[in-house]
Amino acid sequence: MSIFPTHNRNNLIFLNLFGFLLPPLVGADCAHSSGIHFPTRTGGKVTNRKLIFVLLTLILCSGVGLTLFTGAAAADEWVGGLPLTTVQTETVTGDLWFDATPAPNWGEQVVTKTFTLPEAAVAEPGRIAWARLYISAYCGHMQSDYAFSITNSWDGDNDGVYEQVWPETEHGAFQYFVDADWNPVGNDNSEFDGHGEHEPYLMLNDHENRVTSDYFMWYDVKDLISDQTINVNVDTTGSYDGRIKVITLVVAYNDPSSTTQTTYWVNEGHDVCSYFTEDNFGEAAVGNTSFGTTGLSEVTSATLTVDYMASNNGCYGFPTADNNFEYTGETPPVEGTFTNLQLDRDPDTQGAYSGIDSWNVTSSVTGSSDVTLGYARYFLGEGTAAFYKIPLAFLVVKSPIETSSQPPVADFTADVTSGDAPLEVQFTDASTGTVSSYAWDFDNDGTVDSTQQNPMYTYSTEGTYSVNLTVTNEDGSDSELKTDYITVTQAGQVATNDLSISGIVNTVPASAVFARETNPVKVLNVQNTGTATLTNISIAVYASDVSSGTVPVNTTTIASLAGDAKTTVTLIDPTIRDLEGGTVTYTAVIDPDNLIAETDETNNNKSSSAKPLRYNGYKGKGIYWEGGSNITTMHTFDLQGNLLYSTQPDSAYQAVGWESRTETWTASDLPVPDGSTIEKAFLYVAYNWDQTPGGYPWLNINFNGNTLDNGNISTGNGTLYRDWSNFGSYADYEYGLCVYDVTDKFSSAGNSLVMTPVGENKNALYPSTLVVIYGNENETRKQIFINEECDELGLSASSYGTTPEEATAYAPFTGMSIDVEKVTNAMLYSFAGSAGPDEGNLLFNGNIVATNAWQGSSNSGSPLVFEATNYINATGNEAGIQSTTSGGMDALQQILVIEYEESAPSAPVANFTATPTSGDAPLAVNFTDTSTGSPTSWLWDFDNDGTIDSEEKNPSYTYETAGNYSVNLTVSGSEGSDSEVKTEYIVVKNGTSATPALSLSASPLNVTVGEETDVTYTVTGDDSPVEGALVNLSGCATGSGTTDENGTVVIAVNASCEGTIIVTASKEGYTGAELTQQAIEASSSEPSSSSTVSLEVDIIPAISLTVSPNSLDFGKVTPGTPSESLPLTLQNKGGASIKVTAEVDDQENGPFITGLLLDQSIWSSYSKVIAAESSETSEAQLDLPVNYSSTGQFQGSLIFWAEAA
């Protein structure tokens, strides 16, 4: 039961109590009832107290038994179900073959199962007598109408193309046959002929139904089998759950070489055996299905097989469903067995939620009567293991083919015996006795024209024909000659042949029509069924969205087609559909202008199924997606310095379901030279196979202790790129790249990235890459282009509809011109996920410069490194990443680094800084050279007296006495020398002098909350600028900086609140200074910005009461005799003590308001205090006075009120 703690709202719980009340001195026996589960209801008084309802049900009877509902003969009279009945039975000379093993890859929404038929079944056309495909998938709930769709695809010739696709999009809620108030409900199937409004199963169409949480469907596939290997793909993508339980193929076939015959029964339904009938009716759910075996003889074997949908096998009886099951209500709740042959319950195969079991039942199949299979759930099962379903049962009986010691007697018939030429005649053998061979002579000319049992023959010319059939066995032969049996006449224009499409019309690939391109349409098996060769056969293809399908989009001509031959043609639909959406149906028509005389002009066309119109995600998204992008330039740099990158190894890849990942980069992974300036650092996080609802992963990403993202990355701090195939089995599996600017978080000493999922994890992670761009005056000039995107690529004409040119992502490098004459080196770093080994071609400026070039793995995200020096242009440079295998690759960031020749050395220009520049004697000063032009020597004169005091580049010097000192630096190099004199640069004071005070000012003084403002702070001492003073901010804004030689520092101030900002200035040797700035909220009319802080709290309700159990059965109650006491557990889940009282809602003078006792006192006096987070037990009892006169069935409600104690 559920409690909904809210403020000033009432909460209700219903506890079902029921039983039988017998009047005094009446010994009537009433049907037993227990365990009715009524749904939760809400209501009651509106106060500030918590409210719980307990529904009371009582049956008072006086010699009248309880009437139960009856309906369809489903095993489970409460839940419902569709009982199994025989849908196919016949006798064949081969066998009934089936593969009912559980669907593979339990838990996935896209599953392919491959069937291998017996060789004899497909040894020649026409052997298959009957075939059906069964599929079942789970929708996620016993009754609710959750989202459900399923697409079933059939490859019957093992060519890798699914020529038949069945999309099933219908779904609906399932209603139990009986509801909680014992009313017959069921399912409304009245829209289907012969069905009603209250049926124990839900029909979706003529080949699909639903019972409880499973959809079950079937397809007749006899004419779709043309190879021994069959592939079936089932896709439930988009469903709430969609786990696939059953993919079963059943095939009955003939084998002329067999010496035994097989009589089989396929019994089909969707039946249930649950514990609900036990709880509500006090009896076990037992189902049965019969097989019409009466009249069989010489049975040599009989095998019974069930295909069930449950995590636990059921119980079975045979050859009747007789049993002695008795409901006990204990553990197990049912005792007894099937009383005939109790079949073992050890399954042949058990999957997660389906299995098969089979038995040798030869001794029970005698032919003297029909046989019956009884089935029930396993009564010791608990949870999901207590639920049992069965959709299929097969009985296969074998017996010898009758043999005779006499020769056969020939006879035959024909479906037509006269007509215009060409006349097609179907002959049917009607011989008796055992026949081992046939010899047909259709014109009695002494030549055998066919050895088939039931051949078809076309008479092309007029005339009267005698037909002779000779049949033979080991005991002899016999002939039947029918003289002048066939008469063929000449019509005005003689039709000798017939053209038809015996295959299907399909797109390539079969799952979609693609926008922004042409589409191939394959017409399989254009057939000439006559004997004459036909020429110039025209074929036209129409598209439903072009002129409403009235004007062909393309035509072709078959030069010639011999009699009884067939061919397959492919036409290109040149229509360019700019946008995806809707569907397209193709129709192929042979001889659309009726230029060829045919025996049947009505069978010349065939249509495809409706195909969704989609963008093709396996192609370059910049061309083939509306609004799609190439891998474009996002960052450019022109500097002296370089770019470093480091990609984590393949072992860092994390498959779907990963729990956490830590990646580290050492200083040696990204060796930034000393003296360099970090210009930018980018972190590249790539992922794949993402199935997160909403399309974006939820991740916690932490770099060097800094949280980059914590939640849905689409609303986070990175730049996000995505791609997905958009059609087929993996239509919505997203690939993505998220880029973070980590410049201010990067450390040359080493870096760490920690990632964990937030909530449900439905993605896989590629290894991450860290890229650093640094400046260093000692290195050559570089131009750096960084392009970013995510483009999924896959090459396969049949599976993906792509050519190499189409499966190419392009990366144009823009934003800077290149001085080609001065380029010494150009390196391309082409990053791709799942690329290799020996996969992908690299293009540069239109040239294929490397083939099968990437050498990674399915787990890698590393780059192909290519020297592009010889291919560089001044502008318009473009790389191409081209897929070469159907496995596919994921094109990611592309980096082009252009290196220039070293510039001619320039004359040095002297400059320097010092810290500190003033203070008491003795004053130690550190000097730093900032000269340009690559000097090679340094001459320092710290007091400008003409004497060289140091030749170090960055020396230190101590001034011992007070004074103002000028400093001279002379630098020299191969191109000359230069001097810089800073007059009275160093001010040294006596140590006993007063400490000078700093002065501090700011411009502007005040700032706006939430708006970043550059504030210039000026620090002076004795009215002179002070260099090297530390300015620090606190309060409503933080930050710091050091003043330059002009005594100023610019700090970007971003106040987080309205109030004061305290600014201090400090420097050794000075008395510090302080000023106060004001942070003011922006007016409503001005632009503003905001920052969101996620808030989480776990609130324990002050008052929260639950009561269990939610149903009580008082059994049979006689006035004057108290019922047994039944326990109730009251649990306080709140944070404070509560006082609980009771109230009964019953009819006037009803049994509960009259005699319900709680803790041996009348309910109205009940009061109990329950401490926080604890529970108490109370006893409920029904004690009616001896003169209580009412009998029958009663219901009432027990209301528990909870309020603060």
CSV table of C-alpha atoms in Angstrom, one decimal, residues 551-903:
chain,number,residue,atom,x,y,z
A,551,VAL,CA,4.0,8.7,-63.1
A,552,PRO,CA,7.0,6.4,-63.0
A,553,VAL,CA,10.2,7.7,-61.4
A,554,ASN,CA,12.3,5.4,-63.6
A,555,THR,CA,12.0,2.6,-66.2
A,556,THR,CA,14.3,0.0,-67.6
A,557,THR,CA,14.1,-2.7,-70.2
A,558,ILE,CA,15.0,-6.4,-69.9
A,559,ALA,CA,16.5,-7.2,-73.4
A,560,SER,CA,15.2,-10.8,-73.2
A,561,LEU,CA,14.0,-13.4,-70.8
A,562,ALA,CA,13.8,-17.1,-71.6
A,563,GLY,CA,10.8,-19.2,-70.8
A,564,ASP,CA,10.6,-20.4,-67.2
A,565,ALA,CA,13.4,-18.0,-66.3
A,566,LYS,CA,13.6,-15.1,-63.9
A,567,THR,CA,15.9,-12.2,-63.2
A,568,THR,CA,16.3,-9.4,-60.7
A,569,VAL,CA,16.6,-5.7,-61.7
A,570,THR,CA,17.5,-2.6,-59.8
A,571,LEU,CA,16.3,0.8,-60.7
A,572,ILE,CA,17.4,4.2,-59.3
A,573,ASP,CA,14.7,6.6,-58.0
A,574,PRO,CA,16.3,9.9,-59.0
A,575,THR,CA,13.9,11.9,-56.8
A,576,ILE,CA,15.7,14.1,-54.3
A,577,ARG,CA,13.7,14.6,-51.1
A,578,ASP,CA,15.2,17.4,-49.1
A,579,LEU,CA,13.7,16.7,-45.7
A,580,GLU,CA,13.0,13.5,-43.8
A,581,GLY,CA,9.6,12.5,-42.6
A,582,GLY,CA,6.6,10.4,-43.8
A,583,THR,CA,6.8,7.2,-45.8
A,584,VAL,CA,7.3,6.2,-49.4
A,585,THR,CA,5.9,3.1,-51.1
A,586,TYR,CA,7.3,1.8,-54.3
A,587,THR,CA,5.3,-0.1,-56.9
A,588,ALA,CA,6.9,-2.0,-59.8
A,589,VAL,CA,4.9,-2.8,-62.9
A,590,ILE,CA,6.0,-5.1,-65.7
A,591,ASP,CA,5.0,-4.2,-69.3
A,592,PRO,CA,3.0,-1.1,-68.1
A,593,ASP,CA,1.8,-0.4,-71.6
A,594,ASN,CA,0.6,-4.0,-72.2
A,595,LEU,CA,2.8,-4.4,-75.3
A,596,ILE,CA,3.4,-8.1,-74.6
A,597,ALA,CA,0.5,-10.6,-74.9
A,598,GLU,CA,0.2,-12.6,-71.6
A,599,THR,CA,-2.1,-15.2,-70.3
A,600,ASP,CA,-2.7,-13.1,-67.2
A,601,GLU,CA,-2.5,-9.3,-67.4
A,602,THR,CA,-3.5,-8.8,-63.8
A,603,ASN,CA,-0.4,-10.0,-62.0
A,604,ASN,CA,2.2,-7.6,-63.4
A,605,ASN,CA,2.6,-5.3,-60.4
A,606,LYS,CA,3.8,-5.6,-56.9
A,607,SER,CA,4.4,-3.0,-54.1
A,608,SER,CA,6.9,-2.6,-51.3
A,609,SER,CA,5.9,-2.0,-47.8
A,610,ALA,CA,5.7,1.6,-46.7
A,611,LYS,CA,9.3,2.8,-46.0
A,612,PRO,CA,10.1,5.6,-43.6
A,613,LEU,CA,11.9,8.6,-45.2
A,614,ARG,CA,15.1,9.3,-43.2
A,615,TYR,CA,18.4,11.0,-43.3
A,616,ASN,CA,21.3,8.5,-43.6
A,617,GLY,CA,23.5,8.9,-40.5
A,618,TYR,CA,26.2,6.7,-41.9
A,619,LYS,CA,27.0,9.4,-44.5
A,620,GLY,CA,28.8,12.7,-44.0
A,621,LYS,CA,26.4,14.8,-42.0
A,622,GLY,CA,27.5,18.1,-43.6
A,623,ILE,CA,26.0,17.0,-46.9
A,624,TYR,CA,23.3,14.4,-46.1
A,625,TRP,CA,21.6,16.0,-43.1
A,626,GLU,CA,19.5,19.1,-43.2
A,627,GLY,CA,21.3,21.5,-40.9
A,628,GLY,CA,24.2,19.1,-40.6
A,629,SER,CA,27.7,20.3,-40.2
A,630,ASN,CA,31.1,19.3,-41.6
A,631,ILE,CA,34.0,19.0,-39.1
A,632,THR,CA,34.5,22.8,-38.9
A,633,THR,CA,37.3,25.0,-37.6
A,634,MET,CA,36.5,26.1,-34.0
A,635,HIS,CA,39.9,27.4,-32.8
A,636,THR,CA,42.9,28.9,-34.5
A,637,PHE,CA,46.3,30.0,-33.2
A,638,ASP,CA,49.3,31.8,-34.8
A,639,LEU,CA,52.2,31.8,-32.4
A,640,GLN,CA,55.7,30.9,-31.5
A,641,GLY,CA,55.2,27.7,-29.7
A,642,ASN,CA,53.5,24.4,-30.4
A,643,LEU,CA,50.6,21.9,-29.7
A,644,LEU,CA,50.9,18.8,-27.6
A,645,TYR,CA,48.3,16.1,-27.3
A,646,SER,CA,47.9,12.8,-25.4
A,647,THR,CA,45.2,10.2,-25.9
A,648,GLN,CA,44.5,7.6,-23.2
A,649,PRO,CA,45.2,3.9,-24.3
A,650,ASP,CA,42.5,1.6,-25.6
A,651,SER,CA,42.2,0.0,-22.1
A,652,ALA,CA,40.5,3.2,-21.0
A,653,TYR,CA,37.5,2.3,-23.1
A,654,GLN,CA,34.4,1.6,-20.9
A,655,ALA,CA,31.5,-0.5,-22.2
A,656,VAL,CA,27.9,0.2,-21.5
A,657,GLY,CA,27.2,-0.2,-17.8
A,658,TRP,CA,30.5,1.2,-16.6
A,659,GLU,CA,30.6,2.5,-13.0
A,660,SER,CA,33.5,4.9,-12.9
A,661,ARG,CA,36.7,5.8,-14.8
A,662,THR,CA,39.9,7.6,-13.8
A,663,GLU,CA,42.3,8.7,-16.5
A,664,THR,CA,45.7,10.4,-15.7
A,665,TRP,CA,48.3,12.3,-17.7
A,666,THR,CA,51.8,12.6,-16.3
A,667,ALA,CA,54.2,15.5,-17.0
A,668,SER,CA,56.0,13.4,-19.6
A,669,ASP,CA,52.7,12.8,-21.5
A,670,LEU,CA,52.4,16.5,-22.2
A,671,PRO,CA,56.0,17.9,-21.8
A,672,VAL,CA,55.5,21.7,-21.9
A,673,PRO,CA,58.9,23.3,-22.1
A,674,ASP,CA,60.1,25.5,-19.3
A,675,GLY,CA,59.4,29.2,-19.8
A,676,SER,CA,56.3,28.5,-21.9
A,677,THR,CA,52.9,30.2,-21.6
A,678,ILE,CA,49.8,28.0,-21.7
A,679,GLU,CA,47.6,29.5,-24.3
A,680,LYS,CA,44.8,26.9,-24.3
A,681,ALA,CA,44.1,23.5,-23.0
A,682,PHE,CA,41.1,21.4,-24.3
A,683,LEU,CA,39.7,18.1,-22.9
A,684,TYR,CA,38.0,15.9,-25.5
A,685,VAL,CA,35.5,13.3,-24.0
A,686,ALA,CA,34.0,11.0,-26.6
A,687,TYR,CA,31.2,8.4,-26.1
A,688,ASN,CA,29.2,5.9,-28.1
A,689,TRP,CA,26.3,3.5,-27.9
A,690,ASP,CA,24.3,6.0,-25.9
A,691,GLN,CA,20.6,5.1,-25.3
A,692,THR,CA,19.9,7.6,-22.5
A,693,PRO,CA,16.3,8.8,-22.7
A,694,GLY,CA,16.3,12.3,-24.0
A,695,GLY,CA,19.4,11.6,-26.2
A,696,TYR,CA,22.2,12.9,-23.9
A,697,PRO,CA,24.2,11.1,-21.2
A,698,TRP,CA,24.1,12.2,-17.5
A,699,LEU,CA,27.6,12.3,-16.3
A,700,ASN,CA,29.8,13.7,-13.5
A,701,ILE,CA,33.1,14.9,-15.0
A,702,ASN,CA,35.8,16.1,-12.7
A,703,PHE,CA,39.2,17.4,-14.0
A,704,ASN,CA,41.9,18.0,-11.4
A,705,GLY,CA,39.4,18.3,-8.7
A,706,ASN,CA,37.2,20.7,-10.6
A,707,THR,CA,33.6,19.7,-11.6
A,708,LEU,CA,33.2,20.3,-15.3
A,709,ASP,CA,29.7,18.7,-15.5
A,710,ASN,CA,27.3,17.0,-13.1
A,711,GLY,CA,24.1,16.0,-14.8
A,712,ASN,CA,22.8,16.1,-18.3
A,713,ILE,CA,25.7,17.1,-20.5
A,714,SER,CA,23.4,18.9,-23.0
A,715,THR,CA,22.9,21.6,-20.3
A,716,GLY,CA,26.4,21.5,-19.1
A,717,ASN,CA,29.6,23.5,-19.7
A,718,GLY,CA,31.1,21.6,-22.7
A,719,THR,CA,30.6,22.1,-26.4
A,720,LEU,CA,28.6,19.1,-27.6
A,721,TYR,CA,28.6,17.3,-30.9
A,722,ARG,CA,26.4,14.2,-31.8
A,723,ASP,CA,25.5,11.8,-34.6
A,724,TRP,CA,23.5,8.6,-35.0
A,725,SER,CA,22.6,6.3,-37.9
A,726,ASN,CA,18.9,7.3,-37.9
A,727,PHE,CA,17.6,4.1,-39.4
A,728,GLY,CA,17.8,0.3,-39.1
A,729,SER,CA,18.4,-1.7,-36.0
A,730,TYR,CA,20.6,0.9,-34.4
A,731,ALA,CA,18.7,4.0,-35.4
A,732,ASP,CA,19.0,6.0,-32.2
A,733,TYR,CA,22.3,4.8,-30.7
A,734,GLU,CA,24.0,8.2,-30.3
A,735,TYR,CA,27.7,8.9,-30.7
A,736,GLY,CA,29.0,12.1,-29.2
A,737,LEU,CA,32.0,14.4,-28.5
A,738,CYS,CA,32.1,16.8,-25.6
A,739,VAL,CA,34.8,19.5,-25.5
A,740,TYR,CA,35.9,21.4,-22.4
A,741,ASP,CA,38.2,24.4,-22.1
A,742,VAL,CA,40.4,23.5,-19.1
A,743,THR,CA,43.0,26.1,-19.6
A,744,ASP,CA,42.7,27.5,-16.1
A,745,LYS,CA,42.6,24.0,-14.6
A,746,PHE,CA,45.5,22.4,-16.5
A,747,SER,CA,48.8,21.6,-14.7
A,748,SER,CA,52.1,20.9,-16.4
A,749,ALA,CA,53.0,18.6,-13.5
A,750,GLY,CA,50.2,16.2,-14.3
A,751,ASN,CA,46.4,15.9,-14.8
A,752,SER,CA,43.6,13.6,-13.7
A,753,LEU,CA,40.1,13.1,-15.1
A,754,VAL,CA,37.4,11.2,-13.1
A,755,MET,CA,34.1,10.3,-14.6
A,756,THR,CA,31.0,8.6,-13.0
A,757,PRO,CA,27.5,8.2,-14.3
A,758,VAL,CA,24.6,10.2,-12.9
A,759,GLY,CA,21.7,7.9,-12.5
A,760,GLU,CA,21.1,5.2,-15.2
A,761,ASN,CA,24.1,4.4,-17.4
A,762,LYS,CA,23.3,3.7,-21.0
A,763,ASN,CA,26.5,4.7,-22.8
A,764,ALA,CA,30.1,3.6,-23.5
A,765,LEU,CA,33.2,5.8,-23.3
A,766,TYR,CA,36.1,6.2,-25.7
A,767,PRO,CA,39.5,7.0,-24.2
A,768,SER,CA,39.8,10.8,-23.6
A,769,THR,CA,42.3,13.2,-25.2
A,770,LEU,CA,44.0,16.3,-23.7
A,771,VAL,CA,45.3,18.9,-26.1
A,772,VAL,CA,47.6,21.8,-25.0
A,773,ILE,CA,48.7,24.9,-27.0
A,774,TYR,CA,51.6,26.8,-25.5
A,775,GLY,CA,53.7,29.8,-26.5
A,776,ASN,CA,57.4,29.9,-26.3
A,777,GLU,CA,59.7,32.5,-27.9
A,778,ASN,CA,62.4,29.9,-28.4
A,779,GLU,CA,60.3,27.8,-30.8
A,780,THR,CA,59.3,28.3,-34.4
A,781,ARG,CA,56.1,30.0,-35.6
A,782,LYS,CA,53.1,27.7,-35.8
A,783,GLN,CA,49.6,28.1,-37.3
A,784,ILE,CA,47.2,25.7,-35.6
A,785,PHE,CA,43.7,24.8,-36.8
A,786,ILE,CA,41.4,22.8,-34.5
A,787,ASN,CA,38.2,21.4,-36.1
A,788,GLU,CA,35.5,19.7,-34.0
A,789,GLU,CA,32.5,17.5,-34.7
A,790,CYS,CA,31.2,14.0,-34.4
A,791,ASP,CA,30.3,12.2,-37.6
A,792,GLU,CA,29.4,8.5,-37.6
A,793,LEU,CA,30.5,6.7,-40.8
A,794,GLY,CA,29.8,3.2,-42.2
A,795,LEU,CA,30.4,1.7,-45.6
A,796,SER,CA,28.0,-0.9,-47.0
A,797,ALA,CA,25.7,-0.5,-50.0
A,798,SER,CA,23.4,-3.3,-48.8
A,799,SER,CA,23.3,-2.6,-45.1
A,800,TYR,CA,23.9,1.2,-44.9
A,801,GLY,CA,23.1,2.4,-48.4
A,802,THR,CA,26.5,4.1,-48.7
A,803,THR,CA,29.3,4.3,-51.2
A,804,PRO,CA,32.9,5.3,-50.2
A,805,GLU,CA,32.3,8.9,-51.5
A,806,GLU,CA,29.1,9.2,-49.4
A,807,ALA,CA,30.6,7.6,-46.2
A,808,THR,CA,33.1,10.5,-46.0
A,809,ALA,CA,33.2,13.3,-43.4
A,810,TYR,CA,34.9,16.5,-44.5
A,811,ALA,CA,37.0,18.9,-42.4
A,812,PRO,CA,37.6,22.3,-44.1
A,813,PHE,CA,40.4,24.3,-42.3
A,814,THR,CA,39.4,28.0,-42.3
A,815,GLY,CA,40.2,31.3,-40.5
A,816,MET,CA,43.9,31.8,-41.5
A,817,SER,CA,45.8,32.0,-44.8
A,818,ILE,CA,49.0,30.0,-45.0
A,819,ASP,CA,52.3,31.4,-46.5
A,820,VAL,CA,53.0,28.2,-48.4
A,821,GLU,CA,56.5,29.3,-49.5
A,822,LYS,CA,57.7,29.5,-45.9
A,823,VAL,CA,56.1,26.3,-44.6
A,824,THR,CA,58.7,23.7,-43.5
A,825,ASN,CA,56.2,21.1,-42.1
A,826,ALA,CA,52.5,20.4,-42.0
A,827,MET,CA,51.1,17.7,-39.7
A,828,LEU,CA,47.5,16.5,-39.6
A,829,TYR,CA,46.2,14.7,-36.5
A,830,SER,CA,43.0,13.0,-37.5
A,831,PHE,CA,41.1,11.6,-34.5
A,832,ALA,CA,38.5,8.9,-34.9
A,833,GLY,CA,36.7,6.4,-32.7
A,834,SER,CA,36.6,2.7,-33.3
A,835,ALA,CA,38.9,3.2,-36.3
A,836,GLY,CA,41.0,0.2,-37.2
A,837,PRO,CA,42.9,-1.9,-37.6
A,838,ASP,CA,43.5,-1.3,-41.3
A,839,GLU,CA,40.4,0.9,-41.7
A,840,GLY,CA,39.5,4.1,-43.4
A,841,ASN,CA,41.0,6.3,-46.1
A,842,LEU,CA,42.4,9.7,-45.5
A,843,LEU,CA,41.8,12.4,-48.1
A,844,PHE,CA,43.5,15.8,-48.3
A,845,ASN,CA,42.6,18.5,-50.8
A,846,GLY,CA,40.8,15.9,-53.0
A,847,ASN,CA,43.6,13.3,-53.0
A,848,ILE,CA,43.4,9.9,-51.3
A,849,VAL,CA,46.7,10.2,-49.4
A,850,ALA,CA,46.4,7.1,-47.2
A,851,THR,CA,44.4,3.9,-47.5
A,852,ASN,CA,43.3,1.5,-44.7
A,853,ALA,CA,45.2,4.0,-42.6
A,854,TRP,CA,43.8,3.9,-39.0
A,855,GLN,CA,45.4,1.3,-36.9
A,856,GLY,CA,43.3,1.5,-33.8
A,857,SER,CA,40.6,-0.9,-32.6
A,858,SER,CA,36.9,-0.8,-31.7
A,859,ASN,CA,37.9,0.7,-28.4
A,860,SER,CA,40.3,3.4,-29.5
A,861,GLY,CA,39.9,7.2,-29.9
A,862,SER,CA,43.5,7.9,-31.1
A,863,PRO,CA,44.5,9.9,-34.2
A,864,LEU,CA,46.1,9.0,-37.5
A,865,VAL,CA,49.2,11.2,-37.8
A,866,PHE,CA,49.9,12.3,-41.4
A,867,GLU,CA,52.4,14.7,-42.9
A,868,ALA,CA,50.5,17.0,-45.3
A,869,THR,CA,53.4,19.3,-46.3
A,870,ASN,CA,53.3,18.5,-50.0
A,871,TYR,CA,49.5,19.0,-50.2
A,872,ILE,CA,49.1,22.4,-48.4
A,873,ASN,CA,47.4,25.3,-50.2
A,874,ALA,CA,47.3,29.0,-49.0
A,875,THR,CA,43.5,28.6,-48.4
A,876,GLY,CA,40.8,26.0,-48.9
A,877,ASN,CA,42.6,23.2,-47.3
A,878,GLU,CA,40.3,20.2,-46.5
A,879,ALA,CA,40.7,16.8,-45.0
A,880,GLY,CA,38.3,13.9,-45.6
A,881,ILE,CA,37.8,10.9,-43.4
A,882,GLN,CA,36.3,8.0,-45.4
A,883,SER,CA,35.0,4.8,-44.0
A,884,THR,CA,36.0,1.5,-45.7
A,885,THR,CA,34.2,-1.2,-43.7
A,886,SER,CA,30.7,-1.8,-42.5
A,887,GLY,CA,31.9,-1.9,-38.9
A,888,GLY,CA,32.1,1.9,-39.1
A,889,MET,CA,34.2,4.6,-37.5
A,890,ASP,CA,33.4,7.9,-35.7
A,891,ALA,CA,35.2,10.9,-37.1
A,892,LEU,CA,36.1,13.3,-34.3
A,893,GLN,CA,38.4,16.4,-33.8
A,894,GLN,CA,40.8,17.1,-36.7
A,895,ILE,CA,44.0,19.2,-36.0
A,896,LEU,CA,46.3,20.8,-38.6
A,897,VAL,CA,49.6,22.2,-37.4
A,898,ILE,CA,51.6,24.4,-39.9
A,899,GLU,CA,55.3,25.0,-39.0
A,900,TYR,CA,57.3,27.9,-40.5
A,901,GLU,CA,61.0,28.3,-41.1
A,902,GLU,CA,62.9,30.1,-38.4
A,903,SER,CA,62.9,33.9,-38.8
